[in-house]
mmCIF file of C-alpha atoms and ligand atoms in Angstrom:
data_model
loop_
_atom_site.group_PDB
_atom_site.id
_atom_site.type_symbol
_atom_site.label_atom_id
_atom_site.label_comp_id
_atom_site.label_asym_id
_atom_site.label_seq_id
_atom_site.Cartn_x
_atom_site.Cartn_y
_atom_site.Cartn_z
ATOM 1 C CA UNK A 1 5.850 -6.287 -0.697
ATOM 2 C CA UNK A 2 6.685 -5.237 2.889
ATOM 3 C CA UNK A 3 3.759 -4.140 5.000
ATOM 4 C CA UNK A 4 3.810 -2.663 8.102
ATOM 5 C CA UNK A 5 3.027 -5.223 11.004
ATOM 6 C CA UNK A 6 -0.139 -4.331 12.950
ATOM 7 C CA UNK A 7 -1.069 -6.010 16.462
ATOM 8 C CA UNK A 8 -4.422 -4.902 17.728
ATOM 9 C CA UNK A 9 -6.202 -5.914 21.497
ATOM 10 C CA UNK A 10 -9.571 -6.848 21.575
ATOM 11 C CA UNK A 11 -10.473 -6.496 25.551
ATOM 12 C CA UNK A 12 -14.202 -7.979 24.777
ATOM 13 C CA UNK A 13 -16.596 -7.445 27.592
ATOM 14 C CA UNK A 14 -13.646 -6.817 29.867
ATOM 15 C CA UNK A 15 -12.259 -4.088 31.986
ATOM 16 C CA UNK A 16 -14.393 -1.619 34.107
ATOM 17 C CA UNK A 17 -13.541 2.185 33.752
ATOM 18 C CA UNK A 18 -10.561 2.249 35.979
ATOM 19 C CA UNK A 19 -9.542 -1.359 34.935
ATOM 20 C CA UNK A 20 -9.042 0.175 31.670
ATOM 21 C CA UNK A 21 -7.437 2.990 32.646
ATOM 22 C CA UNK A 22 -4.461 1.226 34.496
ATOM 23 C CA UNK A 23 -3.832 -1.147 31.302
ATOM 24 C CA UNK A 24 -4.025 1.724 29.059
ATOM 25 C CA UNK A 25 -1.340 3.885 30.973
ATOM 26 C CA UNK A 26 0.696 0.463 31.582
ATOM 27 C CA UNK A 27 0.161 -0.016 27.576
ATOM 28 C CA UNK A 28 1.316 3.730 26.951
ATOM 29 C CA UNK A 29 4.436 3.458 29.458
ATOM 30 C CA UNK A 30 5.991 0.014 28.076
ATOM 31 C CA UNK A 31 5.014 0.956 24.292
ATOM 32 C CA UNK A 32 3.827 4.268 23.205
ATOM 33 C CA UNK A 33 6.921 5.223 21.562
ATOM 34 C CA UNK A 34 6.771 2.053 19.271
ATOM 35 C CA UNK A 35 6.387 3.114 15.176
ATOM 36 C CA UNK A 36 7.772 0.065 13.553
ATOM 37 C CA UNK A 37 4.985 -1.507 14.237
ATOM 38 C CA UNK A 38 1.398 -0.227 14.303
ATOM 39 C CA UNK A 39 -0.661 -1.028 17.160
ATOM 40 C CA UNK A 40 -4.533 -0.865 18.517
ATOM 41 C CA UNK A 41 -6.414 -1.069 21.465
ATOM 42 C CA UNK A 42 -10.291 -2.030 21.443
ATOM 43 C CA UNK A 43 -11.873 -1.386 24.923
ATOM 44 C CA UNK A 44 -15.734 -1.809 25.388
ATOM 45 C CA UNK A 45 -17.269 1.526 24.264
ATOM 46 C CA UNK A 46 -18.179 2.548 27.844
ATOM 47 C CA UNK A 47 -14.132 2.998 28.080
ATOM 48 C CA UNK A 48 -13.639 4.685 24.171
ATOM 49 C CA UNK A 49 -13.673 7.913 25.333
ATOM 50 C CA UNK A 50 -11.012 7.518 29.014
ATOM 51 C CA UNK A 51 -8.723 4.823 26.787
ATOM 52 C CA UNK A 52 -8.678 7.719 23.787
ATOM 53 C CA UNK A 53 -7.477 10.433 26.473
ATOM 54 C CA UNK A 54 -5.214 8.579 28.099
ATOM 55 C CA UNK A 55 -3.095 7.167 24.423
ATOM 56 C CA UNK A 56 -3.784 10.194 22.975
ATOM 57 C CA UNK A 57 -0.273 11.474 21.645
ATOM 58 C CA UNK A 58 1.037 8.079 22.014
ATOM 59 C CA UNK A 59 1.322 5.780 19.076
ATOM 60 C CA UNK A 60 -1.228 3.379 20.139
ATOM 61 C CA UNK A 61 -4.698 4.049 18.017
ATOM 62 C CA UNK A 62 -8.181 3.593 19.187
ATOM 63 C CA UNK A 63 -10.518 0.694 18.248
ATOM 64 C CA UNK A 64 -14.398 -0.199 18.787
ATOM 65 C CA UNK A 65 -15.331 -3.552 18.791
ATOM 66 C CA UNK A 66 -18.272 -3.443 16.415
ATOM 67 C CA UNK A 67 -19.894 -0.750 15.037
ATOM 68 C CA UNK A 68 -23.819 -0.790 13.407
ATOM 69 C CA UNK A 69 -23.998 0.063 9.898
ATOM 70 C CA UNK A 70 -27.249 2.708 10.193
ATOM 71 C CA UNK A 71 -26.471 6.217 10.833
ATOM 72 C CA UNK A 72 -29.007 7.132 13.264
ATOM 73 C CA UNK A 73 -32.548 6.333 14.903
ATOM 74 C CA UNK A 74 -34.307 3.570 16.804
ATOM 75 C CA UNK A 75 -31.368 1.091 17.072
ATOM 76 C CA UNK A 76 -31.557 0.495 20.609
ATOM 77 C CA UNK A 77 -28.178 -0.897 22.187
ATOM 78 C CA UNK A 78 -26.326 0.044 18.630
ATOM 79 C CA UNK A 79 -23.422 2.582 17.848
ATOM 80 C CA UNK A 80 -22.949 4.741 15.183
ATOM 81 C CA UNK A 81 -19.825 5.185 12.877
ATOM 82 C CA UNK A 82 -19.942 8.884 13.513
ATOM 83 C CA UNK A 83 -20.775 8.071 17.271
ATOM 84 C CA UNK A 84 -17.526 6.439 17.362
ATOM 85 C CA UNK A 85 -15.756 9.123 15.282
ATOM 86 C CA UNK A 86 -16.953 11.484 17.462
ATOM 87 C CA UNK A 87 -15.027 9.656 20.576
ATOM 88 C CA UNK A 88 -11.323 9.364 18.585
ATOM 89 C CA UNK A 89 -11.817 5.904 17.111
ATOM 90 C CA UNK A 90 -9.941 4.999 13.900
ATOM 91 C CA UNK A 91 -10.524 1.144 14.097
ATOM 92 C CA UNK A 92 -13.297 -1.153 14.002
ATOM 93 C CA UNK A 93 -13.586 -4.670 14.423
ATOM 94 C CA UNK A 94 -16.351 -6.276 12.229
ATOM 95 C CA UNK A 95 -17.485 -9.812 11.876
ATOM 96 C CA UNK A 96 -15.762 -10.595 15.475
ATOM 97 C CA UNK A 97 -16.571 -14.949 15.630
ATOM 98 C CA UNK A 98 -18.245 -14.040 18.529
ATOM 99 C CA UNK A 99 -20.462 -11.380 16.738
ATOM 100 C CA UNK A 100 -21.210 -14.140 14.191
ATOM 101 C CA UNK A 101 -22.199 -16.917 16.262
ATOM 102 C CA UNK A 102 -23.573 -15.415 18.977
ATOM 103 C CA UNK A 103 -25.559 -11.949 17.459
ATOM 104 C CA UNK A 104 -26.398 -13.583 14.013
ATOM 105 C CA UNK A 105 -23.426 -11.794 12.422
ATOM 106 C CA UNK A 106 -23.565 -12.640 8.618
ATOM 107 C CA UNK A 107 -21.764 -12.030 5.666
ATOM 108 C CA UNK A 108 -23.985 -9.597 4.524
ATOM 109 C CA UNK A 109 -24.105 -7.469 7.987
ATOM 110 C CA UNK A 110 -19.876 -7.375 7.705
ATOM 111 C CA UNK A 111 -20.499 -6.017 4.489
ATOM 112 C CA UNK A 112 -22.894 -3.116 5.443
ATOM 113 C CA UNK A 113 -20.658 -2.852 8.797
ATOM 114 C CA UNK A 114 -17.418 -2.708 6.510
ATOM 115 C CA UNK A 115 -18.961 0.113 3.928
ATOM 116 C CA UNK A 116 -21.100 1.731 6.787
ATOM 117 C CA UNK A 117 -16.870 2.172 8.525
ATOM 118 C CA UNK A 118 -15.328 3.267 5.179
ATOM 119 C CA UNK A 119 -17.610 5.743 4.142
ATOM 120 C CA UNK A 120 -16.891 7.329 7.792
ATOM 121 C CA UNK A 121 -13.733 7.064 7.612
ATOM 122 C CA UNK A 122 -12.907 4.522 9.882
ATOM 123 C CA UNK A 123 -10.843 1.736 9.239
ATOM 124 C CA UNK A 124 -12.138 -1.899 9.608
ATOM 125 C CA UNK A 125 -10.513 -4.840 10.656
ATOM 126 C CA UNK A 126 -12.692 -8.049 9.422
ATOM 127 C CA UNK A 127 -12.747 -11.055 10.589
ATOM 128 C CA UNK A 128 -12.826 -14.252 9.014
ATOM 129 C CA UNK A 129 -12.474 -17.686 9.881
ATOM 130 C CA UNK A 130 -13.675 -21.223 10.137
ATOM 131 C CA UNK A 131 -14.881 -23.727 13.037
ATOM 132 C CA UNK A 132 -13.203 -26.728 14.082
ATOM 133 C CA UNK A 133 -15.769 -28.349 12.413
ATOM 134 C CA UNK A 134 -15.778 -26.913 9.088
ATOM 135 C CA UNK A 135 -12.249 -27.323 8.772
ATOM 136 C CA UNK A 136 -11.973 -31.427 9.565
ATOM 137 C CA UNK A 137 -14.979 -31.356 7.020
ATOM 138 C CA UNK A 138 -12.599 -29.818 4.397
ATOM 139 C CA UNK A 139 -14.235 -26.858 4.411
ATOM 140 C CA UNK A 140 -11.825 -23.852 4.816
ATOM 141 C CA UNK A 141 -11.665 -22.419 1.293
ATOM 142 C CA UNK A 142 -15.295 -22.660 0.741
ATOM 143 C CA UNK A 143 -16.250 -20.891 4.289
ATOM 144 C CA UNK A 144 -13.400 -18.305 4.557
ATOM 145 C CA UNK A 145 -13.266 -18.004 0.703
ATOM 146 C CA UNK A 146 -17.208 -16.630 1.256
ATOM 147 C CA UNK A 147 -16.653 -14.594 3.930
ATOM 148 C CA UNK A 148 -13.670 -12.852 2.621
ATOM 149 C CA UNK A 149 -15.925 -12.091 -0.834
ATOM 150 C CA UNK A 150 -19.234 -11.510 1.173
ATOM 151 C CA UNK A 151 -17.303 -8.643 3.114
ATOM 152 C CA UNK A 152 -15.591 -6.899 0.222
ATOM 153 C CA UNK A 153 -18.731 -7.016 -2.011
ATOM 154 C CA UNK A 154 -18.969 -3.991 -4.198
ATOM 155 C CA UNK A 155 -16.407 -2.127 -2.003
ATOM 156 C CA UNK A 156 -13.551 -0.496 -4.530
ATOM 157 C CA UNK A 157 -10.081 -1.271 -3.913
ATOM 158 C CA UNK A 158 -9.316 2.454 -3.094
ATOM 159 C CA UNK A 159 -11.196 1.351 0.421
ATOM 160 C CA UNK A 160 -10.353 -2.344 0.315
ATOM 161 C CA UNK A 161 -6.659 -1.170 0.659
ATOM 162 C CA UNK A 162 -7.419 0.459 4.150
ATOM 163 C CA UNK A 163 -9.284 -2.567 5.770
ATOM 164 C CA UNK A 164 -7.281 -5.010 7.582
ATOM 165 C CA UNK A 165 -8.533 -9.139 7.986
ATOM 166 C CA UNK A 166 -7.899 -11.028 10.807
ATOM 167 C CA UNK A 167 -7.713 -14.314 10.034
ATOM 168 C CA UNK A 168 -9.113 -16.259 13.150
ATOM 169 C CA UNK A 169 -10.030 -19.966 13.308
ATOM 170 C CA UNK A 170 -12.474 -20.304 15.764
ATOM 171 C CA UNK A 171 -11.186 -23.594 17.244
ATOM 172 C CA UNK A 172 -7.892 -21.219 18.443
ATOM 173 C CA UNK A 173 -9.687 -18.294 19.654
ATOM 174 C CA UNK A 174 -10.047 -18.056 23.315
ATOM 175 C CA UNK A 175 -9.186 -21.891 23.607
ATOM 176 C CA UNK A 176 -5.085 -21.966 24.247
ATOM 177 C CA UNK A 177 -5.429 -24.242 20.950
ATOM 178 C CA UNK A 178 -2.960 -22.041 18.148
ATOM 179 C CA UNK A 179 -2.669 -22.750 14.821
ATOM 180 C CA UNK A 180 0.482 -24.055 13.765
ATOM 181 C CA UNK A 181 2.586 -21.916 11.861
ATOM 182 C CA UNK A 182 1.870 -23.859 8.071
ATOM 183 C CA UNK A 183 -1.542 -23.949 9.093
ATOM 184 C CA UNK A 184 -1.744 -20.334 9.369
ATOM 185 C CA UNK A 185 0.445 -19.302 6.726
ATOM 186 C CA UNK A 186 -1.616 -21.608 4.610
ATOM 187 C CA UNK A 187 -5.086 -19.986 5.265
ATOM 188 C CA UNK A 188 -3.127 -16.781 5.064
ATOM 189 C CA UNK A 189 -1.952 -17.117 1.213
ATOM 190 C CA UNK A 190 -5.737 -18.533 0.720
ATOM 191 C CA UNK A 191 -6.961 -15.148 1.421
ATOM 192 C CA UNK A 192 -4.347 -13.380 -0.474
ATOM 193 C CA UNK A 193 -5.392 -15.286 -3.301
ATOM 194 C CA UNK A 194 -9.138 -14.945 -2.768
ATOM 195 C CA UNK A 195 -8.068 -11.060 -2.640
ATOM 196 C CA UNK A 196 -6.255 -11.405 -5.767
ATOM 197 C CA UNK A 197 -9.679 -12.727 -7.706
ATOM 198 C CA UNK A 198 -11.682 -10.125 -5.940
ATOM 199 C CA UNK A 199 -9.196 -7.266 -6.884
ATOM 200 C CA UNK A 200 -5.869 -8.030 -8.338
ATOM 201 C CA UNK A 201 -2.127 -9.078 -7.009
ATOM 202 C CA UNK A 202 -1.214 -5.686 -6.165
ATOM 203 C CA UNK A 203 -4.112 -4.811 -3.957
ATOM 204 C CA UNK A 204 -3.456 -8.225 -2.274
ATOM 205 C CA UNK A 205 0.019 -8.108 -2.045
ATOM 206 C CA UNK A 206 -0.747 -4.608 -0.179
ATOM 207 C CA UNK A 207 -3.520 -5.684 2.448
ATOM 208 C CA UNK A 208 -2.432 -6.516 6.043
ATOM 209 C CA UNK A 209 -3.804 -10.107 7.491
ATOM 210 C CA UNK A 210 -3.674 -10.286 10.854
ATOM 211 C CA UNK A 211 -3.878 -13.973 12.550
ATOM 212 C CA UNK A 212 -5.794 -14.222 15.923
ATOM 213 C CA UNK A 213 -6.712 -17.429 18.077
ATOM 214 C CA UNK A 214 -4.817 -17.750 21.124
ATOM 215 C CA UNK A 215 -1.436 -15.382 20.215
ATOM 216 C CA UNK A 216 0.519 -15.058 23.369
ATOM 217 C CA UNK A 217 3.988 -13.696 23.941
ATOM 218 C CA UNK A 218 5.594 -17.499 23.160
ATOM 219 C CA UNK A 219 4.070 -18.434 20.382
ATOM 220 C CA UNK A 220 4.077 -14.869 18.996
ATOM 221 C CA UNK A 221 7.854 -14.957 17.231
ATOM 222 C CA UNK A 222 6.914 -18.054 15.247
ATOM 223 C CA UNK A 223 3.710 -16.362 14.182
ATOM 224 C CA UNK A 224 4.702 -13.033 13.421
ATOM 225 C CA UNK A 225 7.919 -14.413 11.217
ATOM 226 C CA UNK A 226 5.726 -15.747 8.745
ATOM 227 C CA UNK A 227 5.466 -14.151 5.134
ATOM 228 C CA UNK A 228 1.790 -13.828 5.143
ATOM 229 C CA UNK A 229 0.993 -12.973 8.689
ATOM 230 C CA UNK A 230 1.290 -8.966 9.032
ATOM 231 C CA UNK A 231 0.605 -9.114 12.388
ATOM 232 C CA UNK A 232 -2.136 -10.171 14.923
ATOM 233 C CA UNK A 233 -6.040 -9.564 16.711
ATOM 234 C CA UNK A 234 -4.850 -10.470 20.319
ATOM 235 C CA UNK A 235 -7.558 -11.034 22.976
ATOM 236 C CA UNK A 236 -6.283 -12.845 26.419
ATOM 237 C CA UNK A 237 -3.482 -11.871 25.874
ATOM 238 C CA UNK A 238 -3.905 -7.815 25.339
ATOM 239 C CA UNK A 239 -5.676 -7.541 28.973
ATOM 240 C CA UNK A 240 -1.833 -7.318 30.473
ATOM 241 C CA UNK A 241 0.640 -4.841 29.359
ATOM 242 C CA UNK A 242 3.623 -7.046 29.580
ATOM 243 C CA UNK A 243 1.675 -9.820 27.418
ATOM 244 C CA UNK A 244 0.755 -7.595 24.800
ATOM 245 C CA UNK A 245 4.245 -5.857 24.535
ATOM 246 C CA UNK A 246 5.758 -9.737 24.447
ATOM 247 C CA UNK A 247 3.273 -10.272 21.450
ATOM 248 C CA UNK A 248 4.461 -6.390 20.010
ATOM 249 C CA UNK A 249 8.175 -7.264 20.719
ATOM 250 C CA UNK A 250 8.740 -10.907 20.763
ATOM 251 C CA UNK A 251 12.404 -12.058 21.649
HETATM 252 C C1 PEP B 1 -10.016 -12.742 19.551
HETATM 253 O O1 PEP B 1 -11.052 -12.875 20.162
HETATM 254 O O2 PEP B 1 -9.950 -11.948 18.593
HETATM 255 C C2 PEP B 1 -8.875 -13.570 19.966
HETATM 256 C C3 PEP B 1 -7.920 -13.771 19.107
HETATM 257 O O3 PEP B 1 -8.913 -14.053 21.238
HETATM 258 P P1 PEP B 1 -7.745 -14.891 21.981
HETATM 259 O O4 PEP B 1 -6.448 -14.219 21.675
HETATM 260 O O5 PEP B 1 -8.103 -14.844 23.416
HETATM 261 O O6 PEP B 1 -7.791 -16.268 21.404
#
């Protein structure tokens, strides 16, 4: 099954408004013509709207980093789906590690998050993954294996087939610390098969995982050449143009 390979930027809480500007126009220069692969930016939402204008017509999309799952009301701080709709978005990044540990992100918030995206049409990309500690207790399967099933609960395939994961061990996120290439191919065709349980081979065979943790333009080629990786959730390493085009375009 060949799927398309999809590298998405997470900037985090980086980049003021012209900050953003200058990487998105260096980001449209050195790869707005690319189609072979699909690719993503996700600014802070104070720069959705000038990062939208500025790739519009370009092949890059538009991502938010989270999203809230309630349509409207007394949500102080929170953005809607049809708020960021409304601003160009197609993306959304849900169940971020840093969402989870640090804003009580649970399993059953990705899940509202995920369907709360879907039924706007947006297009999540969810995040799984386990800590350093969970995985020298042996406990990959059970933790990713629950998050993978907690976000997909009661969501048909029709819409499982347009969300993205992004596998990220926690351990390699942010750290310089990268998975090696069986260790994320492994965790990769643990998903798939979790996916195949949840919906069936085909479905699973079909849905992009991303790997993130510390993908930079070196370590990229290795990555990206795996069966199961379609692609990666790149955060250092999307905040320069060149960077994120070496992860795009390895050599
Ligand atoms: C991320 O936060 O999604 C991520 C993968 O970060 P980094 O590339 O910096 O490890």
């Amino acid at each position: 099954m060949a799927r398309k390979k999809f590298i998405a930027g997470n900037w985090k809480m980086n980049t003021s408004l012209d900050e953003a500007r200058a990487l998105a126009k260096g980001l449209v220069d050195i790869a707005g013509k690319i189609t072979d692969v699909d690719i993503a930016v996700c600014p802070p939402y104070t720069n959705l709207l000038a990062v939208g204008e500025i790739i519009k017509g370009s092949s890059i999309k538009l991502g938010a980093q989270d999203v809230h799952w309630e349509a409207k009301g007394a949500y102080t701080g929170k953005i809607s789906c049809a708020m960021l709709k409304s601003v160009g978005v197609t993306y959304v990044i849900i169940g971020h590690s840093e969402q989870r540990s640090y804003f009580n992100e649970t399993d059953e918030t990705v899940n509202k998050k995920t369907k709360a995206a879907l039924a706007a049409g947006l297009l999540p990309i969810v995040c799984v993954g386990e800590t350093l500690a969970e995985r020298k207790a042996g406990k990959l399967t059970e933790v990713v294996g629950r998050q993978v099933k907690g976000a997909f609960a009661g969501i048909p395939v029709s819409d499982a087939l347009k969300c993205t994961i992004a596998y990220e061990p926690v351990w390699a996120i942010g750290t310089g610390e990268v998975a090696t290439p069986q260790q994320a191919n492994e965790a990769h065709q643990f998903i798939r098969s979790v996916l195949v349980s949840v919906y069936d081979k085909t479905t699973a065979d079909s849905m992009r995982i991303q790997y993130g943790g510390s993908m930079k333009p070196d370590n990229a080629k290795d990555l990206l050449a795996l069966s199961d990786v379609d692609g990666g959730l790149i955060g250092g390493a999307a905040l320069k143009a060149g960077d994120f085009l070496g992860i795009i375009k390895p050599v």
